[in-house]
mmCIF file of C-alpha atoms in Angstrom:
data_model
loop_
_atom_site.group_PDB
_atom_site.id
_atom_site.type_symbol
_atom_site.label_atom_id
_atom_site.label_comp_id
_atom_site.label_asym_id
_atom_site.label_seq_id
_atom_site.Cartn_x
_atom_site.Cartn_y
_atom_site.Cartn_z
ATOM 1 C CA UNK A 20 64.281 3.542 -94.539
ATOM 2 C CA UNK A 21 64.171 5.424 -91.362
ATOM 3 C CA UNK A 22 60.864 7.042 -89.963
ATOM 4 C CA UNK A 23 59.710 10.374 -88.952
ATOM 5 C CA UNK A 24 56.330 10.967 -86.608
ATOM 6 C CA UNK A 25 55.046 14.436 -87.252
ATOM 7 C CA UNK A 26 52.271 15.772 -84.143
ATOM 8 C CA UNK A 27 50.395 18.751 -84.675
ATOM 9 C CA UNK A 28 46.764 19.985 -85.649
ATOM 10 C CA UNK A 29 45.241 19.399 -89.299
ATOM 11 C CA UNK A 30 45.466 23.390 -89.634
ATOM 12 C CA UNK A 31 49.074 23.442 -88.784
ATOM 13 C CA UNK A 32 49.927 20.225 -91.198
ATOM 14 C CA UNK A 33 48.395 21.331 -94.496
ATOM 15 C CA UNK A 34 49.337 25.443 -93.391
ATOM 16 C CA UNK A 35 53.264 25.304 -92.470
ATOM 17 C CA UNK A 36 54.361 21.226 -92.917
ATOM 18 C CA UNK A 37 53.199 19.944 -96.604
ATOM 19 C CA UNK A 38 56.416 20.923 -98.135
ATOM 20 C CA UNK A 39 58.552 19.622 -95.240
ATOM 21 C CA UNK A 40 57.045 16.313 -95.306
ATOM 22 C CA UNK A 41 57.876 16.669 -99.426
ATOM 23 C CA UNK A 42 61.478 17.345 -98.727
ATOM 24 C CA UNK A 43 61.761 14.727 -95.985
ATOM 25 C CA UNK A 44 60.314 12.064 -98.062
ATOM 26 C CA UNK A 45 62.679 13.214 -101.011
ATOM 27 C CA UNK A 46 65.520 12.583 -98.504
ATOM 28 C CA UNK A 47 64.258 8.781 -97.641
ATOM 29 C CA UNK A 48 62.272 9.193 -95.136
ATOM 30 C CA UNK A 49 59.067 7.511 -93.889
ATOM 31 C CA UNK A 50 56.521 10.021 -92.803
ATOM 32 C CA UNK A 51 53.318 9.322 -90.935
ATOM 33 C CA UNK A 52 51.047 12.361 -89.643
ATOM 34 C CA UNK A 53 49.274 12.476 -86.192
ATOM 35 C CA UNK A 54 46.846 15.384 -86.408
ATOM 36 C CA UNK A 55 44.103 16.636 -83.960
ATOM 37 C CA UNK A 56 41.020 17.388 -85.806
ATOM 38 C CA UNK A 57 40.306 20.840 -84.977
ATOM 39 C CA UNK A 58 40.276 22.797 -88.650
ATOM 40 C CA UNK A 59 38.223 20.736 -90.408
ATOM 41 C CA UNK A 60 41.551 20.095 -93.076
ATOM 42 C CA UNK A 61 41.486 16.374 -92.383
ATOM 43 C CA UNK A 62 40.068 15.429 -95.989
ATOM 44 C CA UNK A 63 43.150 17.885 -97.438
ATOM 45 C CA UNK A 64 45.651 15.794 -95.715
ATOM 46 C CA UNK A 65 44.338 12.861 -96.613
ATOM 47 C CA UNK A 66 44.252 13.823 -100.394
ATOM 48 C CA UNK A 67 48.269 15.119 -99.913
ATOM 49 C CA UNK A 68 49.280 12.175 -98.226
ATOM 50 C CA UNK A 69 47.532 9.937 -100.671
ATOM 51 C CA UNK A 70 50.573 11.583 -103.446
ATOM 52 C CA UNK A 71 53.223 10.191 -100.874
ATOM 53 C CA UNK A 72 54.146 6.502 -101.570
ATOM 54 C CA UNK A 73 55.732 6.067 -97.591
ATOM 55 C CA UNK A 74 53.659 7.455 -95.359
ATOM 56 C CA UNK A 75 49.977 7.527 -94.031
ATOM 57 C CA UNK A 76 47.941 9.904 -92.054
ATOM 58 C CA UNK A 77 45.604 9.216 -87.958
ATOM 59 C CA UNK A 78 43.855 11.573 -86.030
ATOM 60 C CA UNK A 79 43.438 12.032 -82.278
ATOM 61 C CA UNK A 80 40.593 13.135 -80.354
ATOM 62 C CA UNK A 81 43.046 16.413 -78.700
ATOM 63 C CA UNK A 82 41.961 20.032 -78.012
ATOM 64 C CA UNK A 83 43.687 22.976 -78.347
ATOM 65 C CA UNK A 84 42.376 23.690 -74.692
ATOM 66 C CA UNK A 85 44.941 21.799 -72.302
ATOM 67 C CA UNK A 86 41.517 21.991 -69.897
ATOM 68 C CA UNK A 87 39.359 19.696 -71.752
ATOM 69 C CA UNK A 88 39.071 16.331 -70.147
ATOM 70 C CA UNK A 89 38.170 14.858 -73.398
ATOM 71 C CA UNK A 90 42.364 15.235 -74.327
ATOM 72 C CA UNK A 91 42.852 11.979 -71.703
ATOM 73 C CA UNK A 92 41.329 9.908 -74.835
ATOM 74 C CA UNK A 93 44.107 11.408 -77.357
ATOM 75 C CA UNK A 94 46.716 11.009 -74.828
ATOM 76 C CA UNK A 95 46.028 7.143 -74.896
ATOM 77 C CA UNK A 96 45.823 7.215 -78.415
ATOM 78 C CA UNK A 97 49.171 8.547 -78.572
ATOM 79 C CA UNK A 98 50.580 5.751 -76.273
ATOM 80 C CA UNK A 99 49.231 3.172 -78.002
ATOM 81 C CA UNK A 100 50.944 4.182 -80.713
ATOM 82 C CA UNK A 101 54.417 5.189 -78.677
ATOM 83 C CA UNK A 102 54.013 1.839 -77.741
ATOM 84 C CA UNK A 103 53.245 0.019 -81.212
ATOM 85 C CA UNK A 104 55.108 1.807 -83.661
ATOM 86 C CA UNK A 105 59.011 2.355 -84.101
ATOM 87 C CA UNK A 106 60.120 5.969 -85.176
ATOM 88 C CA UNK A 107 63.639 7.035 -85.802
ATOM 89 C CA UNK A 108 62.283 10.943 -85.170
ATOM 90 C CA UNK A 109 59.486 12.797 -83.479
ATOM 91 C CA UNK A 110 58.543 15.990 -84.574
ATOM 92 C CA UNK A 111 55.659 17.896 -82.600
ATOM 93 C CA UNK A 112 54.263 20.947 -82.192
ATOM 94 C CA UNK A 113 51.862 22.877 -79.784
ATOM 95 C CA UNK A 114 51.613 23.293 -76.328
ATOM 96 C CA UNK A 115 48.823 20.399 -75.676
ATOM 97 C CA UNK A 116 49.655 17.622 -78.453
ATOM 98 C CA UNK A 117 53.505 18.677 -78.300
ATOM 99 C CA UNK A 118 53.421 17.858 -74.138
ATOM 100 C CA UNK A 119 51.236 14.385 -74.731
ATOM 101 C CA UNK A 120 53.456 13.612 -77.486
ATOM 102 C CA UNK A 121 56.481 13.697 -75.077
ATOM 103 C CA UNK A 122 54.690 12.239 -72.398
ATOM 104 C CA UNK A 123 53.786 9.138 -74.699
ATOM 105 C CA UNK A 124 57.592 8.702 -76.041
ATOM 106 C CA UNK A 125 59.340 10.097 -72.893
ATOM 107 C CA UNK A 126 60.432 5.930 -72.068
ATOM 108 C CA UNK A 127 60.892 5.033 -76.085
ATOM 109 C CA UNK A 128 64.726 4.007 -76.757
ATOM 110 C CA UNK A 129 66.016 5.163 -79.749
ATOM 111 C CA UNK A 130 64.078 8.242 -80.905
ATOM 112 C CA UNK A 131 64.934 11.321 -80.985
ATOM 113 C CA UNK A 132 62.129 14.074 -79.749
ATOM 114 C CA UNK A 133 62.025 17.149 -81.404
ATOM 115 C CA UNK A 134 59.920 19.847 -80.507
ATOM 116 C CA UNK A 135 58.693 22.830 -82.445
ATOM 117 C CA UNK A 136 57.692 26.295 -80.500
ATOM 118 C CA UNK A 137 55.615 28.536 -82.103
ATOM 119 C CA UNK A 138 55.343 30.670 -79.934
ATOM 120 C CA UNK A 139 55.417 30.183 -76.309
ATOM 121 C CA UNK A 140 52.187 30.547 -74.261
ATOM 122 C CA UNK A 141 53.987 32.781 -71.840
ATOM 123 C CA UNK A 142 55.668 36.032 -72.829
ATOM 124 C CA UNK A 143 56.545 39.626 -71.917
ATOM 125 C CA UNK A 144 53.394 41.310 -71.175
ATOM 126 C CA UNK A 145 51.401 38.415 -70.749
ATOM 127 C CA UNK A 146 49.094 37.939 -67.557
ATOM 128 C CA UNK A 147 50.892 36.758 -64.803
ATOM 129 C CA UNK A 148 48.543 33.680 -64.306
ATOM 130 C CA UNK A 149 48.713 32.433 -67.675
ATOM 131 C CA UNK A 150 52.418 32.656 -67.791
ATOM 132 C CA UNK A 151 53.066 30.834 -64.788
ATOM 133 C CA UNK A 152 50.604 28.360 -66.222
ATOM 134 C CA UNK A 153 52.369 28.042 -69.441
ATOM 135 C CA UNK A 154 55.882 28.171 -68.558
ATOM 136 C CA UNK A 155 55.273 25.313 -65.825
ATOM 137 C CA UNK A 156 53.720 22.986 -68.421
ATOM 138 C CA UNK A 157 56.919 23.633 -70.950
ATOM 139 C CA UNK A 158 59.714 23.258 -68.305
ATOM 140 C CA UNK A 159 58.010 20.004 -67.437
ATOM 141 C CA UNK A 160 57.750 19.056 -71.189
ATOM 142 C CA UNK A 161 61.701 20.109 -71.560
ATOM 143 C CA UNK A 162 62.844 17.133 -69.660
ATOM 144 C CA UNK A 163 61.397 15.178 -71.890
ATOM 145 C CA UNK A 164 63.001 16.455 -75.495
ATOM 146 C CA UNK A 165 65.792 15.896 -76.913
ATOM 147 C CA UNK A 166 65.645 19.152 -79.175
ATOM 148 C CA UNK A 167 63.767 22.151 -78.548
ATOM 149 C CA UNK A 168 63.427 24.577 -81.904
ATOM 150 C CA UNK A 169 62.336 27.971 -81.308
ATOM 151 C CA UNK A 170 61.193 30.934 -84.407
ATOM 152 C CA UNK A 171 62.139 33.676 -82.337
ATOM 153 C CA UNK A 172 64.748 35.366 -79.907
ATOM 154 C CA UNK A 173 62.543 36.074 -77.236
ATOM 155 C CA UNK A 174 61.530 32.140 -76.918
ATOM 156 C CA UNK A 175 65.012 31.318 -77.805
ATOM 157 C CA UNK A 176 66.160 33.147 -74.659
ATOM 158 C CA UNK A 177 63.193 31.994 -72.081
ATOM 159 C CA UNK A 178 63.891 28.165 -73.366
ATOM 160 C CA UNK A 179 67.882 28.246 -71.922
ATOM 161 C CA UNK A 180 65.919 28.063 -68.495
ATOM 162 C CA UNK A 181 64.565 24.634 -69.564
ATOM 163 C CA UNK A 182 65.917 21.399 -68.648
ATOM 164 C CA UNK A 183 66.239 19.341 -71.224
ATOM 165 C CA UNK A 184 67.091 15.719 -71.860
ATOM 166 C CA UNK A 185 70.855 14.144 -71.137
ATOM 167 C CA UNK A 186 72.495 16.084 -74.599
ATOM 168 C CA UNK A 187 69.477 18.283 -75.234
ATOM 169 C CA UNK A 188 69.801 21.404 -77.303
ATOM 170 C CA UNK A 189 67.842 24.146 -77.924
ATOM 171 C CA UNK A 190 67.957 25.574 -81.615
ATOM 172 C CA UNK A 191 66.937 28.803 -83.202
ATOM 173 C CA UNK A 192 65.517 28.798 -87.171
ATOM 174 C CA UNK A 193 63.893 31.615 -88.791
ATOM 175 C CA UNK A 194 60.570 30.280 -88.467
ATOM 176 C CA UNK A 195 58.873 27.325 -90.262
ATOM 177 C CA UNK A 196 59.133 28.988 -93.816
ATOM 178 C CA UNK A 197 57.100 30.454 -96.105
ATOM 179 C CA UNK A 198 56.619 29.817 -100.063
ATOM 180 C CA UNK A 199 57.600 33.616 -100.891
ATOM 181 C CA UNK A 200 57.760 32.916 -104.636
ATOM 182 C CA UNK A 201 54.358 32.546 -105.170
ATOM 183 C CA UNK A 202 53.758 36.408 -104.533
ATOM 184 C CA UNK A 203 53.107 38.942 -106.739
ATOM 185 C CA UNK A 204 52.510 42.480 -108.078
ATOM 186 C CA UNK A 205 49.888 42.099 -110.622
ATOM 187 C CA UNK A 206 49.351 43.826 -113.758
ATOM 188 C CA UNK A 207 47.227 46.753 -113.958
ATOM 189 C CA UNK A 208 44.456 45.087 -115.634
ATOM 190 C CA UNK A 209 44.836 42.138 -113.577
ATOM 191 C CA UNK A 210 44.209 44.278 -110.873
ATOM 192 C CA UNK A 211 41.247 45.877 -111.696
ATOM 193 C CA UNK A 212 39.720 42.830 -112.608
ATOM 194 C CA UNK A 213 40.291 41.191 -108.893
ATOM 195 C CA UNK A 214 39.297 44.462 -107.476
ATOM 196 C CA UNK A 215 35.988 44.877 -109.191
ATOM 197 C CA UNK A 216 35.395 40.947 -108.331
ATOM 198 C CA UNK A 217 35.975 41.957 -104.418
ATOM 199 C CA UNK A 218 33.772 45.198 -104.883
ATOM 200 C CA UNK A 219 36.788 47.449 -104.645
ATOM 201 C CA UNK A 220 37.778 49.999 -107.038
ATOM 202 C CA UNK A 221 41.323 50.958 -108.308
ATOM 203 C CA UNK A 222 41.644 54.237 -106.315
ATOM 204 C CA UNK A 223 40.535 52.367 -103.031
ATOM 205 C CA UNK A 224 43.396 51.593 -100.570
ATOM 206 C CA UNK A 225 43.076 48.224 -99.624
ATOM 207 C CA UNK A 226 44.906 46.954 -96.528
ATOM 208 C CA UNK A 227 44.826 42.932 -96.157
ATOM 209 C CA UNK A 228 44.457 41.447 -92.618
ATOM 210 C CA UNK A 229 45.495 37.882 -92.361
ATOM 211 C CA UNK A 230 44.591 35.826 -89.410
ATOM 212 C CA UNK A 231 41.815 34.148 -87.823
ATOM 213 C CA UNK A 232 39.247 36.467 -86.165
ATOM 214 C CA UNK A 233 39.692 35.375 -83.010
ATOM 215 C CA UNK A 234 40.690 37.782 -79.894
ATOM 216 C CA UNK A 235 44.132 37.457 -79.777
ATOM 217 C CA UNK A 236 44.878 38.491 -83.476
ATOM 218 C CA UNK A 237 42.611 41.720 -82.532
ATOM 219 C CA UNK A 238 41.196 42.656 -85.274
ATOM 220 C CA UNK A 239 38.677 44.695 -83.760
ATOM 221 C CA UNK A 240 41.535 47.525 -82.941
ATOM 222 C CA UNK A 241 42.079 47.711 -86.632
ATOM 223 C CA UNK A 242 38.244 47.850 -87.513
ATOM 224 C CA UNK A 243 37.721 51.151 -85.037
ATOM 225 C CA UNK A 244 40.937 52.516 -86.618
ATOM 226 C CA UNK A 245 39.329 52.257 -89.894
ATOM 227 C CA UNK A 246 35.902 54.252 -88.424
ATOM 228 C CA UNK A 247 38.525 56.665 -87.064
ATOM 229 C CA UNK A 248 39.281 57.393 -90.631
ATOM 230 C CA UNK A 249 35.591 58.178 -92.373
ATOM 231 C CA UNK A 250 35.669 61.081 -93.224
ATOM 232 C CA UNK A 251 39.296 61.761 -93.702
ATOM 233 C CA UNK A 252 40.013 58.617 -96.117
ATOM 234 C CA UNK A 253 36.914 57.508 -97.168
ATOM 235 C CA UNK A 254 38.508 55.332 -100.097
ATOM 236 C CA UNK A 255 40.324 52.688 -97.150
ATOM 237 C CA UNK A 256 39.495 49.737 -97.651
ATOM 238 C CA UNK A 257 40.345 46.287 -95.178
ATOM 239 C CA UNK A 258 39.771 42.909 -96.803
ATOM 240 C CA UNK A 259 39.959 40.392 -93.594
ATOM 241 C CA UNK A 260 40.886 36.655 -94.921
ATOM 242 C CA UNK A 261 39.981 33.824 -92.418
ATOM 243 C CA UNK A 262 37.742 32.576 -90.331
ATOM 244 C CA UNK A 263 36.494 32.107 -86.601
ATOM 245 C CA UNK A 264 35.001 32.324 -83.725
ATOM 246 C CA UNK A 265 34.831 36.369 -83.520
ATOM 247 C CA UNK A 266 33.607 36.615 -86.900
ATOM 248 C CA UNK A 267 29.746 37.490 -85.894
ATOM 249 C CA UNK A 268 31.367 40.209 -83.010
ATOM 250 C CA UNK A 269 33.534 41.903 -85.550
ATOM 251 C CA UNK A 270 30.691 42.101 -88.373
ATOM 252 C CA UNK A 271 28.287 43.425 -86.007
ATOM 253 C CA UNK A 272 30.595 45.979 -84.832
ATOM 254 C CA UNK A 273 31.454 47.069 -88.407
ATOM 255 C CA UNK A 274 27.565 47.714 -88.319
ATOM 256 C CA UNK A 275 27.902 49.987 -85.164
ATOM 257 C CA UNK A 276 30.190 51.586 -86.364
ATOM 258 C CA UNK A 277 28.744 51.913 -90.358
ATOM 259 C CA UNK A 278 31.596 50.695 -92.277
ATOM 260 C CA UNK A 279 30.310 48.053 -93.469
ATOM 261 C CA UNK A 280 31.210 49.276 -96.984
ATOM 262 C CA UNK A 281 35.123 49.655 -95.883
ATOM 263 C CA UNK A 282 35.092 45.804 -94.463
ATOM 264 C CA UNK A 283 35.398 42.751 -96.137
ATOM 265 C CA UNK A 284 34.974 39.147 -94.890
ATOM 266 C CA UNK A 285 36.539 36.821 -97.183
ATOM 267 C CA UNK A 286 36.658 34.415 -95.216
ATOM 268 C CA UNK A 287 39.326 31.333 -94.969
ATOM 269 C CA UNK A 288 40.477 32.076 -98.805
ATOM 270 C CA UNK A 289 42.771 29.310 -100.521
ATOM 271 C CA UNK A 290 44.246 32.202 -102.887
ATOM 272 C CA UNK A 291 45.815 34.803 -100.528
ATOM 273 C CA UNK A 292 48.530 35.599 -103.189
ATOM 274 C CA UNK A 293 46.270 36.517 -105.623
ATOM 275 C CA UNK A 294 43.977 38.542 -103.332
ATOM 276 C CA UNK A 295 47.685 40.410 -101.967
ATOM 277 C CA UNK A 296 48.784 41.248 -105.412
ATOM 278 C CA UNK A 297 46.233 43.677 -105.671
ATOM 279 C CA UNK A 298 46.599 44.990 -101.965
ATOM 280 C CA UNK A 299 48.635 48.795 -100.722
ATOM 281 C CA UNK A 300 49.234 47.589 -97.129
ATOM 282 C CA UNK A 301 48.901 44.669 -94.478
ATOM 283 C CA UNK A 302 48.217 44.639 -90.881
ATOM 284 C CA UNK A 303 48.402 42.939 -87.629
ATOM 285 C CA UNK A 304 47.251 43.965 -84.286
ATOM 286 C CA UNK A 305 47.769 40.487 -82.807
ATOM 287 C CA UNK A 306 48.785 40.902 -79.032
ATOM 288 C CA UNK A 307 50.959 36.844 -78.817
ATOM 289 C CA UNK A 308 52.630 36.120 -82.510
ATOM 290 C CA UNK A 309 55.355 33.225 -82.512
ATOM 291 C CA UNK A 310 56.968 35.476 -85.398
ATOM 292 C CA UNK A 311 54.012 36.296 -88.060
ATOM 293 C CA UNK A 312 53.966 34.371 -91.029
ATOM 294 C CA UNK A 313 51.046 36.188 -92.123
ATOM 295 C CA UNK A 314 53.647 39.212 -92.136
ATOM 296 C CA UNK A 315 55.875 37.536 -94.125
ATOM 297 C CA UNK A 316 53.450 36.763 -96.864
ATOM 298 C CA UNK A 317 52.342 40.493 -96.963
ATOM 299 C CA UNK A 318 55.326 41.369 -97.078
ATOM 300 C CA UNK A 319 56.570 38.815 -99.906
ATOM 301 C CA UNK A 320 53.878 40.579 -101.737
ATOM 302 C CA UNK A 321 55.603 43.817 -101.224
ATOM 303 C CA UNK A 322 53.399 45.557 -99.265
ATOM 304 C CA UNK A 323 54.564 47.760 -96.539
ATOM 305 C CA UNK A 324 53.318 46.380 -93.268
ATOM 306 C CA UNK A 325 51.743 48.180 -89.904
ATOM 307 C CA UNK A 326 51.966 45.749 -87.100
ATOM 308 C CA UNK A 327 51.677 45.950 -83.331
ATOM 309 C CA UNK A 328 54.828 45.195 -81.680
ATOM 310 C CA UNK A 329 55.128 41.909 -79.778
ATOM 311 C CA UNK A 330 57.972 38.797 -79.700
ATOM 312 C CA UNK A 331 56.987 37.924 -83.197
ATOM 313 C CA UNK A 332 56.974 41.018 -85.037
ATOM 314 C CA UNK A 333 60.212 43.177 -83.564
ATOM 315 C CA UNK A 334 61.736 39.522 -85.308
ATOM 316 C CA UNK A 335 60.442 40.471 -88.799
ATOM 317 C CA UNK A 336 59.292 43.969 -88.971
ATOM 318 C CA UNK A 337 61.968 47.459 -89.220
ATOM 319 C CA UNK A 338 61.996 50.944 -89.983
ATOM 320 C CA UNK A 339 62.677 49.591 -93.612
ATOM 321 C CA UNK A 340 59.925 47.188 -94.014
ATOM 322 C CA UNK A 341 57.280 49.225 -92.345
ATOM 323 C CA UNK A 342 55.594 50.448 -89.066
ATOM 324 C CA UNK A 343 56.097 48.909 -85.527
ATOM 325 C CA UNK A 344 53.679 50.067 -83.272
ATOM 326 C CA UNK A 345 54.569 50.088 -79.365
ATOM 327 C CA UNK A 346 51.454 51.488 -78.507
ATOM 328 C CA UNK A 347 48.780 48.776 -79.614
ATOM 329 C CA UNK A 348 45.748 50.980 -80.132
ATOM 330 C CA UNK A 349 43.255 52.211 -83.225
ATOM 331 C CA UNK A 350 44.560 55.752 -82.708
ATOM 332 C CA UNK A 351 48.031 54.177 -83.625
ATOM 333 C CA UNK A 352 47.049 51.983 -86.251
ATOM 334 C CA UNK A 353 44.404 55.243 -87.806
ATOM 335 C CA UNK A 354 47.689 57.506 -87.709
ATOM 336 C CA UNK A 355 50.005 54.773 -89.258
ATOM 337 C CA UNK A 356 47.460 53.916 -92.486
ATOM 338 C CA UNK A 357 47.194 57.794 -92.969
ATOM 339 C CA UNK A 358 51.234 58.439 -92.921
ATOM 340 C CA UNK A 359 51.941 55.658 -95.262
ATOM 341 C CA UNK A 360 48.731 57.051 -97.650
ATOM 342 C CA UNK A 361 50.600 60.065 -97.822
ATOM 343 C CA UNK A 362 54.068 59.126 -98.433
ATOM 344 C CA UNK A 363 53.921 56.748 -101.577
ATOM 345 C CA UNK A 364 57.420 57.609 -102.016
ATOM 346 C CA UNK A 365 58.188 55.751 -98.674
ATOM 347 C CA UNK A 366 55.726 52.784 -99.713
ATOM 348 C CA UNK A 367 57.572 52.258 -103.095
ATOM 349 C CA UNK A 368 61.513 52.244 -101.100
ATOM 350 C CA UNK A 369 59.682 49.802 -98.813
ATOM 351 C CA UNK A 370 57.795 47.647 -100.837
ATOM 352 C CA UNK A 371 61.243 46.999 -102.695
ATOM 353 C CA UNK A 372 63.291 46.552 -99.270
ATOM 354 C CA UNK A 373 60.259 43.805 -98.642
ATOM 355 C CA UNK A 374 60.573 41.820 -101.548
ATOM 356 C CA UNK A 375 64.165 41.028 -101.141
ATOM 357 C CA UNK A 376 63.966 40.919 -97.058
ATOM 358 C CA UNK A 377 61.602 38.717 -96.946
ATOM 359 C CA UNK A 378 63.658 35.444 -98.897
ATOM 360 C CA UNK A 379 65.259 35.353 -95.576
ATOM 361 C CA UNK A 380 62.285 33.482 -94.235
ATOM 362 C CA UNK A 381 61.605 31.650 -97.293
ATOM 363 C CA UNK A 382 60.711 27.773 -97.254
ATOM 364 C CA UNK A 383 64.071 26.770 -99.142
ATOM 365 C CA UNK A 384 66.117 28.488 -96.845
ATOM 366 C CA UNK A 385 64.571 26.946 -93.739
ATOM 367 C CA UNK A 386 63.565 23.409 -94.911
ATOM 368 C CA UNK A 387 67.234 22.070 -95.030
ATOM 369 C CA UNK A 388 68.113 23.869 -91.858
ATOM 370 C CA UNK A 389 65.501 22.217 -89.886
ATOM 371 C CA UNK A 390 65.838 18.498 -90.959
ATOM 372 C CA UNK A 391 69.657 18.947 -90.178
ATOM 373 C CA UNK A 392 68.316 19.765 -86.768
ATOM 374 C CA UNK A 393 66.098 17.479 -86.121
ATOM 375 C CA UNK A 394 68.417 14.123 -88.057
ATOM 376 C CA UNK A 395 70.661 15.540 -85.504
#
């Protein structure tokens, strides 16, 4: 039975890999998990990979922070077990454990070292600085992988600079896939019932943010949009699922600003298809997306979708699925909510574009695709 590694963080396991590791073991594969503890999902994994007869799950102590000094521990941990362990295929992911990763098997005969971008940490309209940075640290890590998968165009483009290992190819895939079946529309009474449970009401218009509060998802432009519209659509409503380390900023600024009563903080929520099926639209104001699955769930719900424009979303997001903004401001985002409120006409055409769109990026169509890639 041949084996696969899979690197990456807890969050990014038990978010975008559980059913890939399901289809690779279904195809005879061994699958162990190396995971950074840094999203407290450990004890998930550990129940998942407790269902799979061949494979096991280890953590590392690695940062998401390719500054942290503490990373020189995971980076042994990682050679020890380069050095220990046999693997027929690497697969890793993110900028600091996908580098270390390579690093640890860049002298190991016989595997094949695949990795994943999700979104390069250099891009158009980035600071100069950080791009350098970024791009420096991933045409280092090229030389070193033997297949380098990218989930959108703009990435696919900037990684043909790369030099890759003797044979090295750089792949496209329409991101890591996402479960669209388990969205819904639900009932009228269903509805109401979830509403009155999240202290909306049926006329409210509820827009769903998905993300974690943090500064590059930018929720804050969407909150002031939102203020912008008081008095003019009083019955907006934003329910914000997940968690982090802006939460306390954005809460007290929703206090500032006294909307407390159009904001919700749900929190990290583990049923974000049942909280969509009641929702009008979704959002993003993220400045860096890899391509948005968050999106792509709103808009396997069938909502119609207002979304700043970046690498990520100009991938997933057109005239027929909803509103790209080039201008990434809460002016924009105010005028956006209150064309789409008006215009439920244009909402229903796109809410039925979305549903069938969206199976494009679905988890069946991508799974195969990317185990061809990396079996090579």
């Amino acid at each position: 039975m041949k084996k696969i590694l899979l690197t990456c963080t807890d969050l990014m396991a038990i978010q975008f890999f559980t059913e890939h590791i399901k289809f690779w073991h279904e195809n005879n594969y061994h699958i162990d998990l190396v995971c950074s503890a840094v999203g407290g999902r450990v004890s998930e994994l550990i129940d998942f990979f407790g269902e799979i007869e061949n494979g096991s799950i280890r953590t590392v102590a690695l940062s998401r922070s390719p500054f942290k000094i503490s990373n020189l521990k995971g980076f042994l941990q990682l050679m020890r077990i380069a050095k220990k362990d046999y693997y027929d295929i690497v697969v890793t992911n993110e900028p600091v454990m996908g580098l270390l990763t390579r690093l640890a098997f860049a002298n190991k005969k016989g595997t094949k070292v695949n990795y994943i971008a999700h979104g390069f940490h250099f891009y158009k309209g980035g600071s100069r600085l950080n791009n350098l940075i970024y791009k420096a640290i991933e045409g280092f890590a090229a030389h070193f992988t033997d297949s380098l998968i990218t989930i959108n165009k703009e990435d696919f483009e900037a990684a043909k600079e790369f030099g890759l290992k003797k044979n090295g190819t750089i792949r496209y895939i329409p991101g890591i896939g996402v479960n669209t079946s388990k969205f819904y529309k639900s009932s009228k009474e269903e509805c109401a019932q979830i509403r009155e449970e999240l202290g909306l009401t049926v006329d409210d218009l509820v827009v769903a943010v998905i993300g974690e509060l943090n500064d590059n998802k930018n929720q804050e432009t969407i909150i002031r949009a939102i203020a912008a519209l008081k008095s003019e659509c009083p019955e907006l409503k934003a329910l914000f699922m997940g968690k982090g380390e802006q939460a306390e900023y954005l809460k007290k600024l929703c206090s500032e600003l006294n909307v407390n009563d159009m904001v919700h903080f749900l929190g990290y929520r583990h049923d974000v298809n049942r909280i969509l099926s009641v929702c009008d639209l979704g959002a993003s104001a993220s400045f860096r997306e890899g391509l948005g699955l968050n999106v792509i769930e709103e808009m396997a719900a069938g909502l119609p979708v207002i979304v700043s424009e970046n690498r990520g979303h100009k991938d997933i997001v057109t005239e027929d699925s909803g509103v790209l903004l080039k201008e990434n401001t809460a002016e924009e985002f105010a005028k956006a909510f209150c064309n789409l409120y008006n215009s439920p006409e244009k909402c229903e055409a796109i809410s039925k574009n979305n549903l069938e769109y969206c199976k494009k990026f679905d988890i069946d169509a991508v799974k195969s695709l990317l185990l061809s890639i990396i079996e090579g």
